[in-house]
Tab-separated table of C-alpha atoms and ligand atoms in Angstrom:
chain	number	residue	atom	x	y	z
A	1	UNK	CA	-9.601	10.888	-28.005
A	2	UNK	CA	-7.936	13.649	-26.168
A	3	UNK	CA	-6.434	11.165	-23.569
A	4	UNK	CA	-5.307	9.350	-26.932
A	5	UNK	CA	-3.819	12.531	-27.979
A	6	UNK	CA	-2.106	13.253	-24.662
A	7	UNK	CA	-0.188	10.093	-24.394
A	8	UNK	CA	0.713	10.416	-28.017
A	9	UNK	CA	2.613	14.129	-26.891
A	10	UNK	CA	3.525	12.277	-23.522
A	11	UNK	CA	5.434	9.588	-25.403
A	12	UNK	CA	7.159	11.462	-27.858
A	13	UNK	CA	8.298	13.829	-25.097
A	14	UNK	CA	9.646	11.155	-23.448
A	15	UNK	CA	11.329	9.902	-26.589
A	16	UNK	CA	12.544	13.353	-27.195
A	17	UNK	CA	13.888	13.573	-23.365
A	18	UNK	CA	16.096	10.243	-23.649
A	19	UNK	CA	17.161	11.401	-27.027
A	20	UNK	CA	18.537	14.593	-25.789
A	21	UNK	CA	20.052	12.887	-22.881
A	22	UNK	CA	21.435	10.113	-24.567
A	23	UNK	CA	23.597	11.984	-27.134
A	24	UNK	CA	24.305	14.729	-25.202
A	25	UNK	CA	23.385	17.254	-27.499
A	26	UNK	CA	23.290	21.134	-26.437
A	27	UNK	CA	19.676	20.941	-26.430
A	28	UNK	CA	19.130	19.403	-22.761
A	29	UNK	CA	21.526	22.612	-21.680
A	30	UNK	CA	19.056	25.321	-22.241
A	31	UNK	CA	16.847	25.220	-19.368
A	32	UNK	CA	13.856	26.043	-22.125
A	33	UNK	CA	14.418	23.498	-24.543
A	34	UNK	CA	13.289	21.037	-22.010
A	35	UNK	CA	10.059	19.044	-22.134
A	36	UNK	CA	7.677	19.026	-18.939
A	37	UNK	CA	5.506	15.713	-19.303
A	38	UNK	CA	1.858	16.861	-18.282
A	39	UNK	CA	0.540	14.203	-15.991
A	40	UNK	CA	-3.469	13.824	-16.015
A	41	UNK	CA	-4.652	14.999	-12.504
A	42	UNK	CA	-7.347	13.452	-10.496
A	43	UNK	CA	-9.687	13.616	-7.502
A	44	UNK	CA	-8.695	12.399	-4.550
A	45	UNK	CA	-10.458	13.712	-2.058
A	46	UNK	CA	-13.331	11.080	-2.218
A	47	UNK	CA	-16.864	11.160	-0.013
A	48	UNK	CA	-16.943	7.941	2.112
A	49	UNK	CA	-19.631	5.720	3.128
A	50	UNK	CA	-20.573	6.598	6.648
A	51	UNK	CA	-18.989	3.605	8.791
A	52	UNK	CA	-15.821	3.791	6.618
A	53	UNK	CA	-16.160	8.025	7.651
A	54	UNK	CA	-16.419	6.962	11.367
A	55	UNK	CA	-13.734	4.471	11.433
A	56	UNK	CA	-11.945	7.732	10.233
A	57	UNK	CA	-12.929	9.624	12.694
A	58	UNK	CA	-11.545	7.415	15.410
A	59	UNK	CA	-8.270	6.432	13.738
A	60	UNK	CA	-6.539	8.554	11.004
A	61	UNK	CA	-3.425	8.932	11.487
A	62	UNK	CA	-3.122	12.141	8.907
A	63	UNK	CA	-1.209	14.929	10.726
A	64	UNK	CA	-2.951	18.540	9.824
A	65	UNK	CA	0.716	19.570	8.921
A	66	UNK	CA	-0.087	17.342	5.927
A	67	UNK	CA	-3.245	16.705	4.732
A	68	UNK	CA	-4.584	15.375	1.426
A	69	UNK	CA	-5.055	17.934	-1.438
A	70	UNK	CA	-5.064	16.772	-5.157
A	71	UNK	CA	-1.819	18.464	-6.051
A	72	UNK	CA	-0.325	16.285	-3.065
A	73	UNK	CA	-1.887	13.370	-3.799
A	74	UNK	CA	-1.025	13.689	-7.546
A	75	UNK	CA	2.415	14.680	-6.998
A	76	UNK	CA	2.796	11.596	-4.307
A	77	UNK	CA	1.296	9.438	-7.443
A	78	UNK	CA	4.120	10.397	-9.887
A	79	UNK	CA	7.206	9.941	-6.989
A	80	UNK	CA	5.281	6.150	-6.032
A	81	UNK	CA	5.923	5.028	-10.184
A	82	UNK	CA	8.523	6.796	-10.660
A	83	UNK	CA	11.748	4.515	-10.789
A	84	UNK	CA	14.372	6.837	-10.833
A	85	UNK	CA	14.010	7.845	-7.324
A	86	UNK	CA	16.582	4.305	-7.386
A	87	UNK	CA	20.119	4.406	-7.446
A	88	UNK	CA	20.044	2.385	-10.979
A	89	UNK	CA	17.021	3.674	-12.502
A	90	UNK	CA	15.309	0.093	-11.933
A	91	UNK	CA	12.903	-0.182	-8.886
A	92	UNK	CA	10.019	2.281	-7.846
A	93	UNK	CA	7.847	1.664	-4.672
A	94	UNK	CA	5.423	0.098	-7.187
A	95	UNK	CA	8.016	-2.645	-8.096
A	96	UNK	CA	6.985	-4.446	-5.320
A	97	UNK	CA	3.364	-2.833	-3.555
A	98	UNK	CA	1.436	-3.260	-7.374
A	99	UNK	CA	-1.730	-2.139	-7.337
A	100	UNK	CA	-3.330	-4.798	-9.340
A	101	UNK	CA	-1.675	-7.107	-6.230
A	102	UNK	CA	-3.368	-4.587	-3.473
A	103	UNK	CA	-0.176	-2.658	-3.710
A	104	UNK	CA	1.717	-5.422	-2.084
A	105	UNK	CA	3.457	-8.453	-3.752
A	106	UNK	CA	2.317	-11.334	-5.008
A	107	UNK	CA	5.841	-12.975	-4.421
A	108	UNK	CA	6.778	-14.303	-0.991
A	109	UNK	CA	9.869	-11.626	-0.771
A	110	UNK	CA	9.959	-9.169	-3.275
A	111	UNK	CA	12.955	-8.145	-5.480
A	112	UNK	CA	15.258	-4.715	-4.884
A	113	UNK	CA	16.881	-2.601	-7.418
A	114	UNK	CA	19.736	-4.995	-8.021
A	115	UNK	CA	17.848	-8.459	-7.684
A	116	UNK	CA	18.482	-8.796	-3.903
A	117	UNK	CA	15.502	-9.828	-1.436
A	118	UNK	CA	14.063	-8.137	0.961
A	119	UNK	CA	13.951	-9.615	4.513
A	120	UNK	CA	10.061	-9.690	4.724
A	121	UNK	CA	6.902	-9.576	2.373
A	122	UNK	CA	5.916	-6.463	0.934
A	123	UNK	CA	2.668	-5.080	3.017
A	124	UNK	CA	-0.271	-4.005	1.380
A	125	UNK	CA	-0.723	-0.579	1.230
A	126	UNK	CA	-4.285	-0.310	1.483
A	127	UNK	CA	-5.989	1.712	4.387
A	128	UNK	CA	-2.373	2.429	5.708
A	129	UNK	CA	-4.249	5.933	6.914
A	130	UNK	CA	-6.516	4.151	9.376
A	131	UNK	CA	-3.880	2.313	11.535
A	132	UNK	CA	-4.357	4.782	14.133
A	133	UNK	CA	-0.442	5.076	15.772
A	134	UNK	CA	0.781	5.740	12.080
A	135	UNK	CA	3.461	3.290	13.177
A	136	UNK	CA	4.896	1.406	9.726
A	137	UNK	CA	6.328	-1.643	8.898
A	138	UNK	CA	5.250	-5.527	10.245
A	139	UNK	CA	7.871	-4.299	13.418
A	140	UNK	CA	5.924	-0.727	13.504
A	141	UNK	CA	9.765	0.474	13.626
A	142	UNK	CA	8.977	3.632	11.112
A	143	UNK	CA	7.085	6.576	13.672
A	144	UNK	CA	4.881	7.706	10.903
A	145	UNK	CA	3.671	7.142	6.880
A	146	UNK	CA	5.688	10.261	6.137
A	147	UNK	CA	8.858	8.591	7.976
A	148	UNK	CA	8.280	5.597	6.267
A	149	UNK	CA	8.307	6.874	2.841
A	150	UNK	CA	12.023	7.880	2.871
A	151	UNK	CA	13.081	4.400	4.398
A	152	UNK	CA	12.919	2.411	0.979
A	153	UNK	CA	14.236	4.653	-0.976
A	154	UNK	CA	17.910	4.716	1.353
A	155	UNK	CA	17.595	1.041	2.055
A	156	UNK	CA	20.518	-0.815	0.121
A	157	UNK	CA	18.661	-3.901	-0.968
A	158	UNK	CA	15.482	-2.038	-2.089
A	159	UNK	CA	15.926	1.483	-3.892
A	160	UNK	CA	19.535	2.718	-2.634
A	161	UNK	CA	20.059	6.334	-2.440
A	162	UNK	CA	20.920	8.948	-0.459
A	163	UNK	CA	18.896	11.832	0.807
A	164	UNK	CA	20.901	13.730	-1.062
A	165	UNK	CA	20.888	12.111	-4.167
A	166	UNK	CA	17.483	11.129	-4.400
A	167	UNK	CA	17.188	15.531	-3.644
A	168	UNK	CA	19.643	16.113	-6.621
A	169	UNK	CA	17.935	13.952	-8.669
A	170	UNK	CA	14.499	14.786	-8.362
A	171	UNK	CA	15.678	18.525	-8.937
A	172	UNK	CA	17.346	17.573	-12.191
A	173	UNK	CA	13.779	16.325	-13.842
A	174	UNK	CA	12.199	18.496	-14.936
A	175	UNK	CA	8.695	17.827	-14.609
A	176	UNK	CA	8.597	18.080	-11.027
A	177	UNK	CA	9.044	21.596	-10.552
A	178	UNK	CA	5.564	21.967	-11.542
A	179	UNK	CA	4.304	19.342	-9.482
A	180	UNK	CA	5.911	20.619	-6.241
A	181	UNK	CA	4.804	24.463	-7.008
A	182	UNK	CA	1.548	23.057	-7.366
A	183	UNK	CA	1.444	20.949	-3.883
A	184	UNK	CA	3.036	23.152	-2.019
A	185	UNK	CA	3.649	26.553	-3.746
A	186	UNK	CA	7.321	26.136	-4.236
A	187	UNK	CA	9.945	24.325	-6.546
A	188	UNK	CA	12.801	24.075	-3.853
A	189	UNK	CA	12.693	20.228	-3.418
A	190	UNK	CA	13.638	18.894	-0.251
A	191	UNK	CA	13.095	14.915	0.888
A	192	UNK	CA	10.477	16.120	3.582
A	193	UNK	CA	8.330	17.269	0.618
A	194	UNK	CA	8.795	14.003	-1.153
A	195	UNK	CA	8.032	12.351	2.185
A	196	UNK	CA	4.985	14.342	2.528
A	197	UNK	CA	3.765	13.556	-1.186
A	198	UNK	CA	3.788	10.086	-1.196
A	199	UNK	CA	2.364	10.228	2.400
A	200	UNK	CA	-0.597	11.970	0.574
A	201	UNK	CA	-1.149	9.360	-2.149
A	202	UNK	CA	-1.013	6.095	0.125
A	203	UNK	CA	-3.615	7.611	2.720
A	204	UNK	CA	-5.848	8.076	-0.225
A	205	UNK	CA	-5.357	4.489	-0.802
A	206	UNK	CA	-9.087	3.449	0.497
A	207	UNK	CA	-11.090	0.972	-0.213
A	208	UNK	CA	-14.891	1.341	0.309
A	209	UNK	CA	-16.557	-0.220	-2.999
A	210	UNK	CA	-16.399	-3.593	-1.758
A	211	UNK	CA	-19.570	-6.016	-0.972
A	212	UNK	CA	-19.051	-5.284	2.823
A	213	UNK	CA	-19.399	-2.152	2.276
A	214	UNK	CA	-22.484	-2.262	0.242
A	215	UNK	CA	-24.171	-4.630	3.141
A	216	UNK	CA	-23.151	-2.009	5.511
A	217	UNK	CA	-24.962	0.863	3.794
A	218	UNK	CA	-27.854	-1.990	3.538
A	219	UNK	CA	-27.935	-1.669	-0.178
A	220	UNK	CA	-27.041	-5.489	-0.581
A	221	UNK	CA	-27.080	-8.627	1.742
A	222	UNK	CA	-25.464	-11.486	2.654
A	223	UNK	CA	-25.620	-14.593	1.565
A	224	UNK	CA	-26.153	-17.092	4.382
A	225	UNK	CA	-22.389	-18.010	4.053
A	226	UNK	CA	-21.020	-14.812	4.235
A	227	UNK	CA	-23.235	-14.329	7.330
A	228	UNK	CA	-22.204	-17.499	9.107
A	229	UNK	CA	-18.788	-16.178	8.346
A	230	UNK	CA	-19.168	-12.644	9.917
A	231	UNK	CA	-20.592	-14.282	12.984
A	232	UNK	CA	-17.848	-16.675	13.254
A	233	UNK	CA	-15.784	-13.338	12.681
A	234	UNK	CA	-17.100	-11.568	15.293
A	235	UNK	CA	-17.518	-14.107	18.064
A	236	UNK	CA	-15.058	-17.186	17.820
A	237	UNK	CA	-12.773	-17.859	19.504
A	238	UNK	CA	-14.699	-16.234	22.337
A	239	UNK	CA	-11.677	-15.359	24.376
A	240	UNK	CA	-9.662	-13.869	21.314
A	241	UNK	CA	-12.215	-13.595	18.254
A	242	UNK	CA	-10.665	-12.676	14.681
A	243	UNK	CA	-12.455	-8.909	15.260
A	244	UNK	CA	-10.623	-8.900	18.250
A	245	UNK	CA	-7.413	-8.145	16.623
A	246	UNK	CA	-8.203	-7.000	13.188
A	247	UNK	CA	-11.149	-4.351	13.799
A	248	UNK	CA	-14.056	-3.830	11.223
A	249	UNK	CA	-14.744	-2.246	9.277
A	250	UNK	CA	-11.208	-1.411	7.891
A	251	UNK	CA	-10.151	-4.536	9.424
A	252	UNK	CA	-6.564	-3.372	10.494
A	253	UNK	CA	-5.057	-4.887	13.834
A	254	UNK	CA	-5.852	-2.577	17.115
A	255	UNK	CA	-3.392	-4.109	19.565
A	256	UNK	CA	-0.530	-6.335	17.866
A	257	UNK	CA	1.372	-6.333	21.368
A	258	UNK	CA	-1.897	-8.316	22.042
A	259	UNK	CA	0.063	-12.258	22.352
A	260	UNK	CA	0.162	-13.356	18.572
A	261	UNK	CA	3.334	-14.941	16.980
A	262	UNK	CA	3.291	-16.676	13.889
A	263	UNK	CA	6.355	-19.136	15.098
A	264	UNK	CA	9.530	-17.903	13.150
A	265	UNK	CA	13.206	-18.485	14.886
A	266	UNK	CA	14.712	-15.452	12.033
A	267	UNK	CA	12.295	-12.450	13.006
A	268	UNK	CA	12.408	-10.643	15.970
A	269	UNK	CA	9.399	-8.325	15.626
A	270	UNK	CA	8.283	-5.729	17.634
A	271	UNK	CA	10.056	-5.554	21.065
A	272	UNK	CA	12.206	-8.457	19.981
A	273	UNK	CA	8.746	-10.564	21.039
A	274	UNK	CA	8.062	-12.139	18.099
A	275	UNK	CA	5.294	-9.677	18.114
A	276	UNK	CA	3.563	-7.791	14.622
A	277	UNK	CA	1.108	-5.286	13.395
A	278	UNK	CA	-1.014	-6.499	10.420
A	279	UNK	CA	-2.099	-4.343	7.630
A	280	UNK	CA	-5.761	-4.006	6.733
A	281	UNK	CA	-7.432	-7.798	6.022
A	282	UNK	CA	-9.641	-6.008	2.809
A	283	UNK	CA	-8.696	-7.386	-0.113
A	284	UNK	CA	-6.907	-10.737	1.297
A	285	UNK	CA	-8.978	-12.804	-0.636
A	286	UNK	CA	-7.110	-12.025	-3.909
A	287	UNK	CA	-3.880	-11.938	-2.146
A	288	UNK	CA	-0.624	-14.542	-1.831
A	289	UNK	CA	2.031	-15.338	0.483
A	290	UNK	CA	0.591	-13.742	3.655
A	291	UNK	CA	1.750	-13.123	7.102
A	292	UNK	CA	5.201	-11.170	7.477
A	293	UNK	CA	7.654	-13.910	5.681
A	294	UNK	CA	5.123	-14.492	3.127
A	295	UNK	CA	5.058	-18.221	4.208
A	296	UNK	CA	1.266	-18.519	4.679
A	297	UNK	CA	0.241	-19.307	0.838
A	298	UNK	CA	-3.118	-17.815	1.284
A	299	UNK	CA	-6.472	-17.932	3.291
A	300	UNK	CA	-7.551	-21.448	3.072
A	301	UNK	CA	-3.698	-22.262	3.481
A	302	UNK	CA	-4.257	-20.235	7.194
A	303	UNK	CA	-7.306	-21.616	8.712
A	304	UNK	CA	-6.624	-25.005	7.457
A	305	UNK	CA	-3.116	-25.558	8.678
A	306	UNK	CA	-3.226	-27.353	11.969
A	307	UNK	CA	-6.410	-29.607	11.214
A	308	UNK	CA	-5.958	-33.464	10.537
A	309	UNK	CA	-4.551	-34.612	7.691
A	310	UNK	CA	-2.901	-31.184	6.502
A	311	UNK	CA	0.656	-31.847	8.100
A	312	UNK	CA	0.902	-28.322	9.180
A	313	UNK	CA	1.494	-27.006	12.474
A	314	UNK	CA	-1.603	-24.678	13.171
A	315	UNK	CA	-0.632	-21.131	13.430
A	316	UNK	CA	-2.191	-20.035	16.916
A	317	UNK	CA	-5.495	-18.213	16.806
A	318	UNK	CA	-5.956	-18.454	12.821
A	319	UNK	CA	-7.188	-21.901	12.449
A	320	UNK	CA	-11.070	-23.024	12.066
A	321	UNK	CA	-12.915	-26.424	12.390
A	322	UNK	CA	-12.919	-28.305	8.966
A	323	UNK	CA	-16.994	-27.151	9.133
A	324	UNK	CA	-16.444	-23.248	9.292
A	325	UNK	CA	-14.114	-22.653	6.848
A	326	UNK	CA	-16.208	-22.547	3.879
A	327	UNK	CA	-18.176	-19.813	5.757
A	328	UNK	CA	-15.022	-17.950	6.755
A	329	UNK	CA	-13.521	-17.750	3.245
A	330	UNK	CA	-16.732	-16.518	2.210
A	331	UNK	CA	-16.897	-13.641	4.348
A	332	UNK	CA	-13.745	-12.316	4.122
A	333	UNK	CA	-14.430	-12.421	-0.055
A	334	UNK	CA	-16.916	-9.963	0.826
A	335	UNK	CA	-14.067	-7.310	1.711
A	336	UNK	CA	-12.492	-7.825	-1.999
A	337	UNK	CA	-12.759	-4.017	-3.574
A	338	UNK	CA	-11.935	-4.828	-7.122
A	339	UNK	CA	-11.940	-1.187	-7.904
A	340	UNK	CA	-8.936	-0.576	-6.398
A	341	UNK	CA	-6.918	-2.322	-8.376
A	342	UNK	CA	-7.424	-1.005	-11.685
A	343	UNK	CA	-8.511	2.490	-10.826
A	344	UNK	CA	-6.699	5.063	-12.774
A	345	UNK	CA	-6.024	7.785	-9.965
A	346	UNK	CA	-3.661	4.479	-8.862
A	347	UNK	CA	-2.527	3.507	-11.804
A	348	UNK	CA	1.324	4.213	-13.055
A	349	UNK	CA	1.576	7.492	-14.792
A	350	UNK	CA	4.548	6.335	-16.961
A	351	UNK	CA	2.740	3.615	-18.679
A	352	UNK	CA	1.754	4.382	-21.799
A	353	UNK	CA	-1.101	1.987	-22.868
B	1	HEC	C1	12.118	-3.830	-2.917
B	1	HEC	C2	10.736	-3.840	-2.457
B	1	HEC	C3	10.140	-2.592	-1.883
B	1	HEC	C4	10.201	-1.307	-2.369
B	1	HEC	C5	10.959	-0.808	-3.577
B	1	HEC	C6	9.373	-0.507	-1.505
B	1	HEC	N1	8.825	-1.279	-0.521
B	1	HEC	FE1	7.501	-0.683	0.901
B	1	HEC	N2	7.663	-2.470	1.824
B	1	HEC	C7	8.395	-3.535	1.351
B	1	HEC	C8	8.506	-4.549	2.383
B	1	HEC	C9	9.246	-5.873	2.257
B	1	HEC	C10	7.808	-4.051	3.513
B	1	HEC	C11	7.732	-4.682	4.899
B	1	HEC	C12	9.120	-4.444	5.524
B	1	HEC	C13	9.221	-4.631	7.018
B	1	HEC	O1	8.203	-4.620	7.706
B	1	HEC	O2	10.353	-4.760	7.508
B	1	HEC	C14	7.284	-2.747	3.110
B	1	HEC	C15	6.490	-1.938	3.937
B	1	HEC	C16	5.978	-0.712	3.541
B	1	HEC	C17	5.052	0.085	4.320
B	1	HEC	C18	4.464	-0.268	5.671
B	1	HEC	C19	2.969	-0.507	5.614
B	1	HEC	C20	2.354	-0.777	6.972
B	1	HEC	O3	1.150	-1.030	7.025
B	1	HEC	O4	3.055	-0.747	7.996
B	1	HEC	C21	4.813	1.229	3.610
B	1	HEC	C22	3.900	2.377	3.995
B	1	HEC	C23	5.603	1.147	2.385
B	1	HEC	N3	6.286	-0.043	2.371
B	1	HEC	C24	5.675	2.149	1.440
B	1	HEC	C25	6.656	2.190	0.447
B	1	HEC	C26	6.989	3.380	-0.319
B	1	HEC	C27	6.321	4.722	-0.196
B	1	HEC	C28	8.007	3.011	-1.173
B	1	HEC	C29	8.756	3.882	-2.166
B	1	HEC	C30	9.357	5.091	-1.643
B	1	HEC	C31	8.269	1.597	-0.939
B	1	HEC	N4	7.450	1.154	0.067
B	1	HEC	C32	9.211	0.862	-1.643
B	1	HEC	C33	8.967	-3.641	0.103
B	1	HEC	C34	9.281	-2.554	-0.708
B	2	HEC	C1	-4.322	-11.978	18.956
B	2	HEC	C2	-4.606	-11.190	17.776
B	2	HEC	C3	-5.121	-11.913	16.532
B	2	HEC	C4	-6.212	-12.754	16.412
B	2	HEC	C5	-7.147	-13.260	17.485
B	2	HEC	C6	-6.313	-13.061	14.999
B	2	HEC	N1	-5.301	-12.442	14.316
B	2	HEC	FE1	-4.990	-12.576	12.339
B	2	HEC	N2	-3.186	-11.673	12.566
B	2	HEC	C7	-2.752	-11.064	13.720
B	2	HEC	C8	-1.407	-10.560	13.514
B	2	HEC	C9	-0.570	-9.816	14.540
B	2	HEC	C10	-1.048	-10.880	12.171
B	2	HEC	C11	0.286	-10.633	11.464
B	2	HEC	C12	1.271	-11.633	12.054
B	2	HEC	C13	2.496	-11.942	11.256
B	2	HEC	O1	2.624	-11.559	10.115
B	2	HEC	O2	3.361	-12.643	11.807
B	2	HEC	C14	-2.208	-11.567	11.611
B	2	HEC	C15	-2.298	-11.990	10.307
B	2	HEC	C16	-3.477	-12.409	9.709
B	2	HEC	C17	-3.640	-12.620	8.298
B	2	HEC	C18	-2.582	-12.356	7.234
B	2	HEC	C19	-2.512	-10.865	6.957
B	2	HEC	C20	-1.475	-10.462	5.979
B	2	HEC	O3	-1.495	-9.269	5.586
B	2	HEC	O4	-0.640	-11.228	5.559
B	2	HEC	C21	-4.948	-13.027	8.098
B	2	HEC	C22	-5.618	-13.354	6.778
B	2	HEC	C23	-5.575	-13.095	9.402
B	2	HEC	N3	-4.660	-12.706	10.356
B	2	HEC	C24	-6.891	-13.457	9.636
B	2	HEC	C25	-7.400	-13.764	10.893
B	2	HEC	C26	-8.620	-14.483	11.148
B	2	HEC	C27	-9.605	-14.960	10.072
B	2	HEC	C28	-8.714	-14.652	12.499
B	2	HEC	C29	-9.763	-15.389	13.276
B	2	HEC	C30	-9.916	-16.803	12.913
B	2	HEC	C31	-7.563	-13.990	13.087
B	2	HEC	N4	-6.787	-13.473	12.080
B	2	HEC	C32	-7.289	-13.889	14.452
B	2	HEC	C33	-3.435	-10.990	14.903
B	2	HEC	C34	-4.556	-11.754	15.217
């Protein structure tokens, strides 16, 4: 009921806010007059299971000149949804990493601010804080998450702005000032602060609830597919097994210099070697349009490309014998969180249902 209530006051406020705006009446000009939408705040700060804490431990990339508090985390939630951090008021980092898609895209390319494709797919943002260089992007060309964040909002095709527009405008709403003097004890807004927010909010972008993670606190087992499926995992090829490159439990690749290239003549990758990193494989069950063009339609699409019959060139190292691959698809089902991707503390702020 009280939620009920608050989004009531939240929508008229916001009703009251584009009123103002849009006719230009004197009421916007007093500083006093103007509404501050209350956002709900939530806890971030969650306990992990212990093998998710001691993957942690040996690969967070969280610098201790930033680490996660609830004001940060809250304030990094607001600036993800919020679209007018785009030159036309249309795009917002969610427009194309949606959480109910594992913050990525479902689409093979994903649409900028004036219709215009991006060059690659969209990566999912999940367990971004446990790729332990902090190096962003398929080409790992962004040094950190907190570098990253401000790359999307200047690039043309995608948000479009200027440091020092994206500065003005963030000043000139008003509920931010709050926000910021919360996170970090003062309202002068700078684009390292909004760097550091939304740095906040995707590292707290974990996912932990998933039936992996329940086998691995032994509070659930697998079936005898999803065990097959592990062990193929773990151990085949033997020279270059799956685990080999994408390391449990957060399954996020270790070494992508390590000699992998999906064959593509347009994409340079890292060290112009046709090279990439690979986000975390949770979730990639209920995902589309994988590898860094998007043009691997899914799972089954991966490991059965190459064997007779198909047509498809196999991609090297992510193809399985006709027999395994019911095994393999179960397994990696088993690191689907479905939590994640309706969880409020994730959700978009500005929607009002
Ligand atoms: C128009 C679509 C679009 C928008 C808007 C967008 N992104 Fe992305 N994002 C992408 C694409 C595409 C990639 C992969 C690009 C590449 O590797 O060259 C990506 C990659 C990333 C990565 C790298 C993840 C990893 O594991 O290396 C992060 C982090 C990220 N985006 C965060 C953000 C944030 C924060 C915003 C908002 C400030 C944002 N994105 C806005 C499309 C978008
Ligand atoms: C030599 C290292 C290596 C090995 C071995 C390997 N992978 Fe990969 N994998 C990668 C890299 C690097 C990418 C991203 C490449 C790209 O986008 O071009 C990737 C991409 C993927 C993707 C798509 C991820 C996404 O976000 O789109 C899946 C799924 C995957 N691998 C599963 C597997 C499975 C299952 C195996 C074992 C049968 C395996 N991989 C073996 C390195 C490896």
């Amino acid at each position: 009921m009280q939620k009920i209530t608050t989004l009531t006051a939240l929508f008229l406020l916001v009703i009251l806010f584009q009123f103002c705006s849009k006719t230009g009446s004197g009421l916007v000009s007093t500083k006093a007059a103007t509404p501050i939408i209350s956002f709900t705040t939530y806890n971030y700060l969650d306990t992990y299971p212990a093998h998710v804490q001691e993957a942690l431990a040996a690969s967070d990339n969280m610098p201790s000149s930033n680490p996660i508090t609830n004001a940060g985390a809250n304030l990094g939630r607001v600036l993800f949804y919020d679209k007018q951090l785009s030159r036309n008021g249309t795009t917002s980092c969610s427009s194309c990493h949606q959480q109910q898609n594992s913050f990525s895209d479902s689409a093979a390319l994903s649409s900028g601010l004036d219709g215009g494709a991006t060059s690659r797919h969209s990566m999912s943002l999940l367990n971004i804080r446990f790729y332990k260089t902090g190096k962003m992007f398929w080409d790992e060309r962004a040094a950190s998450v907190e570098k990253q964040a401000l790359q999307p909002i200047q690039n043309h095709v995608e948000m479009d702005l200027t440091l020092a527009l994206l500065e003005s405008k963030v000043k000139s709403i008003p509920y931010y000032s709050p926000l910021f003097q919360k996170a970090f004890g003062t309202t002068l807004i700078d684009s390292n602060l909004i760097a550091s927010a939304l740095a906040q909010f995707e590292r707290s972008i974990v996912t932990y609830q998933s039936k992996y993670d329940r086998v691995k606190q032994g509070l659930e087992t697998f079936t005898s597919a999803e065990a097959a499926g592990e062990q193929l995992f773990l151990t085949v090829p033997a020279n270059r097994t799956c685990a080999s490159c994408h390391t449990p439990p957060m399954f996020i690749t270790s070494s992508p210099s390590a000699r992998f290239g999906l064959a593509d003549t347009n994409d340079i990758g890292i060290n112009n070697r046709n090279n990439f990193k690979s986000g975390s494989l949770r979730n990639i069950s209920v995902r589309s349009n994988l590898f860094h063009n998007g043009s691997v339609a899914n799972v089954q699409a991966m490991l059965t490309a190459g064997n007779p019959g198909t047509g498809k060139q196999a991609i090297p190292l992510h193809f399985l014998r006709t027999a395994d691959i019911a095994n393999m698809m179960a397994f990696l089902s088993t690191l689907t969180d479905r939590t994640i991707l309706t969880e409020p503390k994730f959700s978009d702020p500005f929607a009002l249902q």
